[in-house]
Tab-separated table of N, CA and C in Angstrom:
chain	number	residue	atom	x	y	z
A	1	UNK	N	14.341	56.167	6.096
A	1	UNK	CA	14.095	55.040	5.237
A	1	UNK	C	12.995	55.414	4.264
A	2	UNK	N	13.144	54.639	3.163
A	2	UNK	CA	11.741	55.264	2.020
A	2	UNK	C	10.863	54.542	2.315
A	3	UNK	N	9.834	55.288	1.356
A	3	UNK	CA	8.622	54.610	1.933
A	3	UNK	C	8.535	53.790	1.137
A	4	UNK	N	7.883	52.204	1.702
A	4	UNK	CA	7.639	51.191	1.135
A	4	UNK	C	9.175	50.073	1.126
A	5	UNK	N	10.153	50.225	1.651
A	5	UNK	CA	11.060	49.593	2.021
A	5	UNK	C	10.855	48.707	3.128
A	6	UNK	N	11.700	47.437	3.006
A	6	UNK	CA	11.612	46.792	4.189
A	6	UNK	C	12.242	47.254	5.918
A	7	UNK	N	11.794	46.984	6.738
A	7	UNK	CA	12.662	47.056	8.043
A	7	UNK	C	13.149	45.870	8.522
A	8	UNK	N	14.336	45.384	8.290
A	8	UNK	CA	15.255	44.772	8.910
A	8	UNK	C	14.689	43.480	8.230
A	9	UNK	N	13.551	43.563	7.847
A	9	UNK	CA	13.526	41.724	7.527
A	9	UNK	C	13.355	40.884	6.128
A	10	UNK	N	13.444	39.979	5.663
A	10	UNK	CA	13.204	39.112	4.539
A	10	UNK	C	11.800	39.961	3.632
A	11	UNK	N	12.079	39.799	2.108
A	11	UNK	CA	10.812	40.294	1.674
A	11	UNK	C	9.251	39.183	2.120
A	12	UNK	N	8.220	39.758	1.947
A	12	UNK	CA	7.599	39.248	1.933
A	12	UNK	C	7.114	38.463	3.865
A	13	UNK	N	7.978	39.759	5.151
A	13	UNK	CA	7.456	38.974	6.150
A	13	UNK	C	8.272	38.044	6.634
A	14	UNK	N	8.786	37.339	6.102
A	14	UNK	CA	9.375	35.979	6.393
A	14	UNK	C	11.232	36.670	7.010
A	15	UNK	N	11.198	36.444	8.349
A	15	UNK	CA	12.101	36.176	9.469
A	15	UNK	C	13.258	35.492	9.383
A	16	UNK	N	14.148	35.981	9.931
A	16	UNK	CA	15.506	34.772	10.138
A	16	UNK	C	15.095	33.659	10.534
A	17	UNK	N	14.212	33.955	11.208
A	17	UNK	CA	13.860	32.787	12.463
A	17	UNK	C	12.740	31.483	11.504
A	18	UNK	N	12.126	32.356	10.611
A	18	UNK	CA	11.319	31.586	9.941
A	18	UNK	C	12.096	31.042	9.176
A	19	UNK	N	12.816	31.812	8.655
A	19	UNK	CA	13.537	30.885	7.699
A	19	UNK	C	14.447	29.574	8.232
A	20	UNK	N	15.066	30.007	9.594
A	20	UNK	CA	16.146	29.192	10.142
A	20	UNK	C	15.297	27.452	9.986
A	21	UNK	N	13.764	27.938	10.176
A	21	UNK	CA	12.940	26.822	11.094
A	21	UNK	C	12.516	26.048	10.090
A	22	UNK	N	12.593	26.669	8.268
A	22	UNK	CA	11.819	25.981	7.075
A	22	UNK	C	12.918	25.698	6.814
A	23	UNK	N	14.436	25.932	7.135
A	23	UNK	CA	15.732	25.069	6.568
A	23	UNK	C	15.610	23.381	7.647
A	24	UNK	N	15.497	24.110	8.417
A	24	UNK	CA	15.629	22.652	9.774
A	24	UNK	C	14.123	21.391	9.236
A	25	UNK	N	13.488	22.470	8.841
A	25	UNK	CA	12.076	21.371	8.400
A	25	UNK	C	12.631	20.664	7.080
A	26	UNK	N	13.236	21.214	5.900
A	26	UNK	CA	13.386	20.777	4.950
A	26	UNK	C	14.739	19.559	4.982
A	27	UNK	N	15.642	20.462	5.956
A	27	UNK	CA	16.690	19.040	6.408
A	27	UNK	C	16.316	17.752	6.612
A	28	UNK	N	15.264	18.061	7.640
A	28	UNK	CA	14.369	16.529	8.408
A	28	UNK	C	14.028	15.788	7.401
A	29	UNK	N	13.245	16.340	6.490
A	29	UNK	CA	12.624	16.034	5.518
A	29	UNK	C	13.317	15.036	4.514
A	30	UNK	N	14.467	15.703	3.944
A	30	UNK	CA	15.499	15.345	3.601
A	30	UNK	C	16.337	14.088	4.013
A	31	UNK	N	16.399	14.073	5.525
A	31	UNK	CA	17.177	13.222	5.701
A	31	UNK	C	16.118	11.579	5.723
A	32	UNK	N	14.814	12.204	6.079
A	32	UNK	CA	14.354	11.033	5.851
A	32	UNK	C	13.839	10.196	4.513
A	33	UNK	N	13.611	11.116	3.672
A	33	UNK	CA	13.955	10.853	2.358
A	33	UNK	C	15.383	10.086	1.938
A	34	UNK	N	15.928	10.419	2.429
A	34	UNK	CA	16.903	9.776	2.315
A	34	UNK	C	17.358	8.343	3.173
A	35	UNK	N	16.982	8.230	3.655
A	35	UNK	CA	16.548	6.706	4.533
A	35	UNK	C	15.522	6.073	4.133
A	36	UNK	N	14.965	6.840	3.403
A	36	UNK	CA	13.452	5.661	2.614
A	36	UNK	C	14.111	5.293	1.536
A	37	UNK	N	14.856	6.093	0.921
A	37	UNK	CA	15.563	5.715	-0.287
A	37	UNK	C	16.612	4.443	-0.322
A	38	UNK	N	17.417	4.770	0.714
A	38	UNK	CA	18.616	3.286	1.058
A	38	UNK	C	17.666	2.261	1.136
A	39	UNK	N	16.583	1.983	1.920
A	39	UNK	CA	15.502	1.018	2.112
A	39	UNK	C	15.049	0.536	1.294
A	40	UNK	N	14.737	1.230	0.068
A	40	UNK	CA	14.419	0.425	-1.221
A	40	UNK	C	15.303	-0.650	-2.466
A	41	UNK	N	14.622	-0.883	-2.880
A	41	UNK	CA	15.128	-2.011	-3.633
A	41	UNK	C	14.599	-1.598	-5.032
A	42	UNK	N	15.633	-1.640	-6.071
A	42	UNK	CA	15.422	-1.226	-7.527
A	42	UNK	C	15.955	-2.606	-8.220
A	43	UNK	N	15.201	-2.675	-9.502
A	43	UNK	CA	15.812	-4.176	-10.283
A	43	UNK	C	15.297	-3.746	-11.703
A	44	UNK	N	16.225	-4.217	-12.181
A	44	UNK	CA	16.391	-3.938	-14.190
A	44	UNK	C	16.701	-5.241	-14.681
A	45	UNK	N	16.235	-5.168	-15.526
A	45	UNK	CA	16.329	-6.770	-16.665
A	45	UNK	C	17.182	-6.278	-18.043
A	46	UNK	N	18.024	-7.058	-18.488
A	46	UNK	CA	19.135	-7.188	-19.446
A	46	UNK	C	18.761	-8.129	-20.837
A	47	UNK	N	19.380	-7.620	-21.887
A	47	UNK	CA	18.989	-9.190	-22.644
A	47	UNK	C	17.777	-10.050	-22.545
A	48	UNK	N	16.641	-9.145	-22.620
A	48	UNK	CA	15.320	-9.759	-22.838
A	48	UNK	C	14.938	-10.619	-21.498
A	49	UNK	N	15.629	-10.122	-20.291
A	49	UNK	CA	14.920	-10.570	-18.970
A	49	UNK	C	16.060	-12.172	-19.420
A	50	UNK	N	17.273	-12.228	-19.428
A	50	UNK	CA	18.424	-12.621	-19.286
A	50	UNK	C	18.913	-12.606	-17.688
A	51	UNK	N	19.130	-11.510	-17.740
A	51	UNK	CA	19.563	-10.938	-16.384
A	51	UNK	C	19.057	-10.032	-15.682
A	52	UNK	N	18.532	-10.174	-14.513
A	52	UNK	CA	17.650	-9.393	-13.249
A	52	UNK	C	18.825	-9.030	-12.834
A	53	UNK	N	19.092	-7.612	-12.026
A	53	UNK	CA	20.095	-7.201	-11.081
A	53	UNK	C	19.377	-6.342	-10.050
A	54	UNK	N	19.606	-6.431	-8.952
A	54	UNK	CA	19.166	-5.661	-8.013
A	54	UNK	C	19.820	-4.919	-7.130
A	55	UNK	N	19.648	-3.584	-6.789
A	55	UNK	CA	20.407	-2.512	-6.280
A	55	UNK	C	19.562	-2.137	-5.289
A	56	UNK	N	19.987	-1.579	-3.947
A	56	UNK	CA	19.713	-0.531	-3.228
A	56	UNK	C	19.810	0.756	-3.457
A	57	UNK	N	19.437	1.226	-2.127
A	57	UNK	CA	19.657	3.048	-2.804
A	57	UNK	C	20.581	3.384	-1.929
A	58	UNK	N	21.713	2.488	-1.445
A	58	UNK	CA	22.719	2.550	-0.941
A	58	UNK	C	23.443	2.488	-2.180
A	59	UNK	N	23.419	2.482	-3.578
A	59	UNK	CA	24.216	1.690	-4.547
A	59	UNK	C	24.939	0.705	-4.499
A	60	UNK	N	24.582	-0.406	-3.672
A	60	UNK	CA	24.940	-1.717	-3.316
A	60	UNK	C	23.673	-2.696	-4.221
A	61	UNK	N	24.884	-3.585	-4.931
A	61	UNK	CA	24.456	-4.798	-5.787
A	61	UNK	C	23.917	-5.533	-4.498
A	62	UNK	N	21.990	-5.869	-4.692
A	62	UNK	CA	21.967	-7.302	-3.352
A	62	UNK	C	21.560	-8.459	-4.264
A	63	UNK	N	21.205	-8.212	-5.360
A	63	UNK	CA	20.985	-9.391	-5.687
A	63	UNK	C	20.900	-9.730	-7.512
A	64	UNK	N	20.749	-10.912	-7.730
A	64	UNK	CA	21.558	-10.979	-9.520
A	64	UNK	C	21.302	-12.295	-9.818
A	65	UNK	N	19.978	-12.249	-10.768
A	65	UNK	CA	19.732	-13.754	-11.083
A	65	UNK	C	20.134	-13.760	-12.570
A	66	UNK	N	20.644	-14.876	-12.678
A	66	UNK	CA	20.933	-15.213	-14.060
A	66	UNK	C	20.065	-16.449	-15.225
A	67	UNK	N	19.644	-16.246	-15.911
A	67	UNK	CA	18.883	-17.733	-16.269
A	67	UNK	C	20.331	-18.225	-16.892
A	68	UNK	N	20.201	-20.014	-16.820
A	68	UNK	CA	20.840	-20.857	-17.394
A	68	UNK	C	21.237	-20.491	-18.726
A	69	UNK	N	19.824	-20.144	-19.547
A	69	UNK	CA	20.192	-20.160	-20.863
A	69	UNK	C	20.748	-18.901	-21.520
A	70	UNK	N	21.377	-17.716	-20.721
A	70	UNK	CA	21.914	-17.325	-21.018
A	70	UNK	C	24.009	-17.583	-20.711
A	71	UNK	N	24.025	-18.877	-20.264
A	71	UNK	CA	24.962	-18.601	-20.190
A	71	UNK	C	25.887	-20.039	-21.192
A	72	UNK	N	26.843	-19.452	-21.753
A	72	UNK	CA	27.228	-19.758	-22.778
A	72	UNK	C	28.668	-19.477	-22.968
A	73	UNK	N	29.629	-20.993	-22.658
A	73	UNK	CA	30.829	-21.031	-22.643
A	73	UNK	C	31.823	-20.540	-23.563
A	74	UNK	N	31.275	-19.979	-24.808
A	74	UNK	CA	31.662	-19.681	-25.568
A	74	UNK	C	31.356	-18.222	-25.902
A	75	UNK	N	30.849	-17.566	-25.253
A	75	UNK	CA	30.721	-16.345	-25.362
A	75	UNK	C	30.104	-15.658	-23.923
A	76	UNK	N	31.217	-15.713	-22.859
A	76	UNK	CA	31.140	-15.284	-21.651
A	76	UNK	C	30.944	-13.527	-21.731
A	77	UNK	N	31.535	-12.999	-22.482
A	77	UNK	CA	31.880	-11.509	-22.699
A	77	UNK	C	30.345	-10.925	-22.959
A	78	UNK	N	29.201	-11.699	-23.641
A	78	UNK	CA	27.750	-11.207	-23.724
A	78	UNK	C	27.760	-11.495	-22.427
A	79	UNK	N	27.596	-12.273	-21.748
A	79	UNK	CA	26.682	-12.297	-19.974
A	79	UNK	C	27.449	-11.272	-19.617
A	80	UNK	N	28.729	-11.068	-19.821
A	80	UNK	CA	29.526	-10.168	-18.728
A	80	UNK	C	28.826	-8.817	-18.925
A	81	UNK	N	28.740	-8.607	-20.390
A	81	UNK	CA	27.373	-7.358	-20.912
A	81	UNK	C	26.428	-7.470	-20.206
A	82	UNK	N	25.600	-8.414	-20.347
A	82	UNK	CA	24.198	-8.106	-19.767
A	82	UNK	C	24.224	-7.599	-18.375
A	83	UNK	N	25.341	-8.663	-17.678
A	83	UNK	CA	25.211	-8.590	-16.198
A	83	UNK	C	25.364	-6.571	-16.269
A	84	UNK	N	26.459	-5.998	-16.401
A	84	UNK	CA	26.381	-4.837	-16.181
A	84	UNK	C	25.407	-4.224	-16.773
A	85	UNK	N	24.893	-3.761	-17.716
A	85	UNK	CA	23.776	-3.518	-18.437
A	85	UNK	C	22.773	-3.539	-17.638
A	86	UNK	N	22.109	-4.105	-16.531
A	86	UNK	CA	21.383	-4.911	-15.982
A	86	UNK	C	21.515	-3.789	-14.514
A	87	UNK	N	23.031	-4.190	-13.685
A	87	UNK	CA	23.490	-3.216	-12.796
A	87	UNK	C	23.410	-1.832	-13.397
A	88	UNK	N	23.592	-1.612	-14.180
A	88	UNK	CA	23.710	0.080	-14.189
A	88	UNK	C	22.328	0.709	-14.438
A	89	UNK	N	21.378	0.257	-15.397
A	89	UNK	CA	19.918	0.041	-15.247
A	89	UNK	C	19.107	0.515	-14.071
A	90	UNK	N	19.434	-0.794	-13.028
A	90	UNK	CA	18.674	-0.839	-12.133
A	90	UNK	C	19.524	0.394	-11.215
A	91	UNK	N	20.823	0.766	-11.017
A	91	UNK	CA	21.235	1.968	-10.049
A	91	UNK	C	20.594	3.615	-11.259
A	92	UNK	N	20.766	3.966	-12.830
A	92	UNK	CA	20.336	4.680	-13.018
A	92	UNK	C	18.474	5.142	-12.392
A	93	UNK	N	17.843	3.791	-12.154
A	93	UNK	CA	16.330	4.089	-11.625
A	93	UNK	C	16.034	4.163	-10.459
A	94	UNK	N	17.326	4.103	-9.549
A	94	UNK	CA	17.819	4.696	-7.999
A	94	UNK	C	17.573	5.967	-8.280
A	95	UNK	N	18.806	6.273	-9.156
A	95	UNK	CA	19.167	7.485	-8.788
A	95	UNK	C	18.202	8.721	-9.908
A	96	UNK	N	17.068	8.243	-10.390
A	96	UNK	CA	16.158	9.047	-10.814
A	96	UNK	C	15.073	8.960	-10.090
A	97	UNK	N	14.924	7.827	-8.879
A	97	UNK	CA	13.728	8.248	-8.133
A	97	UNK	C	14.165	9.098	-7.154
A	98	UNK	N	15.533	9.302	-6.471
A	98	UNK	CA	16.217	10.310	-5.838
A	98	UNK	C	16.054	11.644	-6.295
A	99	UNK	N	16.376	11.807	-7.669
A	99	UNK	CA	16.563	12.770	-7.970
A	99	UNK	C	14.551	14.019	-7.923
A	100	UNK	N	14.206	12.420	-8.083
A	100	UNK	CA	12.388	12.982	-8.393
A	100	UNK	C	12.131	13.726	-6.680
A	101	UNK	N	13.103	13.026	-6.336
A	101	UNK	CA	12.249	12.548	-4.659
A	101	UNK	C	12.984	14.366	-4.065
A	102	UNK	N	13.951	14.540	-4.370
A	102	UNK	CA	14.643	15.610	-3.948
A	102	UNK	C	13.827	16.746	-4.728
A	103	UNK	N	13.872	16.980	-5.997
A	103	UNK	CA	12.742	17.912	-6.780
A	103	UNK	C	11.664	18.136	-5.981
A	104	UNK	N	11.333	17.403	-5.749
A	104	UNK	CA	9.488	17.468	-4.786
A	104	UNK	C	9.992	18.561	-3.331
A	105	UNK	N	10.935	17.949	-2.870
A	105	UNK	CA	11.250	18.211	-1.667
A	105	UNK	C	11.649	19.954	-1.767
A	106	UNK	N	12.533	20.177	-3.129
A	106	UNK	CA	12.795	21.472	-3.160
A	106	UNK	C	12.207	22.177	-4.032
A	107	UNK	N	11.074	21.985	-4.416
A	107	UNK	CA	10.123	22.604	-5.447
A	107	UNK	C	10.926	22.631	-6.588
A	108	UNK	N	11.732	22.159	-7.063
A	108	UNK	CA	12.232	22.333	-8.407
A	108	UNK	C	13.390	23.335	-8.221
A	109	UNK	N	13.536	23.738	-7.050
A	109	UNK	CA	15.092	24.746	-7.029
A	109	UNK	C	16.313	23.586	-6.954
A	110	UNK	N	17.312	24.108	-8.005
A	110	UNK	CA	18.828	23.287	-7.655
A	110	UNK	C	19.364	24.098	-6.288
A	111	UNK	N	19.217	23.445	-5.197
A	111	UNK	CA	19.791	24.016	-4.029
A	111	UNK	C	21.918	23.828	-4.228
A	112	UNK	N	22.435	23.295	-5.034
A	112	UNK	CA	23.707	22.858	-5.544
A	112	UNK	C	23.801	21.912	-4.131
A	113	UNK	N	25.204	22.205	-3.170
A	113	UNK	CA	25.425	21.468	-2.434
A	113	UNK	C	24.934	21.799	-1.029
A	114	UNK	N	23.877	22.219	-0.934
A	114	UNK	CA	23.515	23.252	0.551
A	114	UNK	C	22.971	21.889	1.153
A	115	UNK	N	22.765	20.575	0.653
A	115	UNK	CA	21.861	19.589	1.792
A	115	UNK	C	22.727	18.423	1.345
């Protein structure tokens, strides 16, 4: 073997075994991140605080207030706007505190689908 080559292991020292044990740590990690996340509650406002919608980080609608004065028999097709406007809002700021929350977790590596 030359000199200055590794023997049998990871550069830098680091073990199968170490490694096996910082995948299993980062899983844990992971999964509970991911259970703090379903637990929360995200909400976005529509149409000048028209419409509140509220999402989990399950992407489940729990809740959706509407004021009176936006609603208007004659032009149902704006609320039907806001209302979504409102839902998609509040799940895009799910799924960017996820995305923050996972970054942290993997230092900024795209692991693709490994977790």
């Amino acid at each position: 073997m030359a000199k200055g080559g590794f023997r049998g292991g990871m550069p830098g020292g680091m073990n199968q075994m170490q490694m096996m044990k910082q995948a299993q740590k980062m899983q844990q990690e992971l999964l509970r991140m991911q259970e703090e996340q379903e637990s929360k509650t995200y909400s976005a406002k529509a149409g000048g605080g028209m419409v509140t919608a509220t999402v989990n980080g399950k992407h489940e609608v729990v809740g959706l207030e509407i004021n009176p004065e936006a609603v208007d028999p004659d032009d149902v097709e704006m609320l039907q706007d806001m209302v979504i406007a409102a839902v998609n809002e509040a799940m895009r700021t799910a799924d960017a505190e996820a995305a923050q929350n996972m970054s942290r977790l993997t230092g900024g590596m795209n692991l693709g689908g490994l977790f």
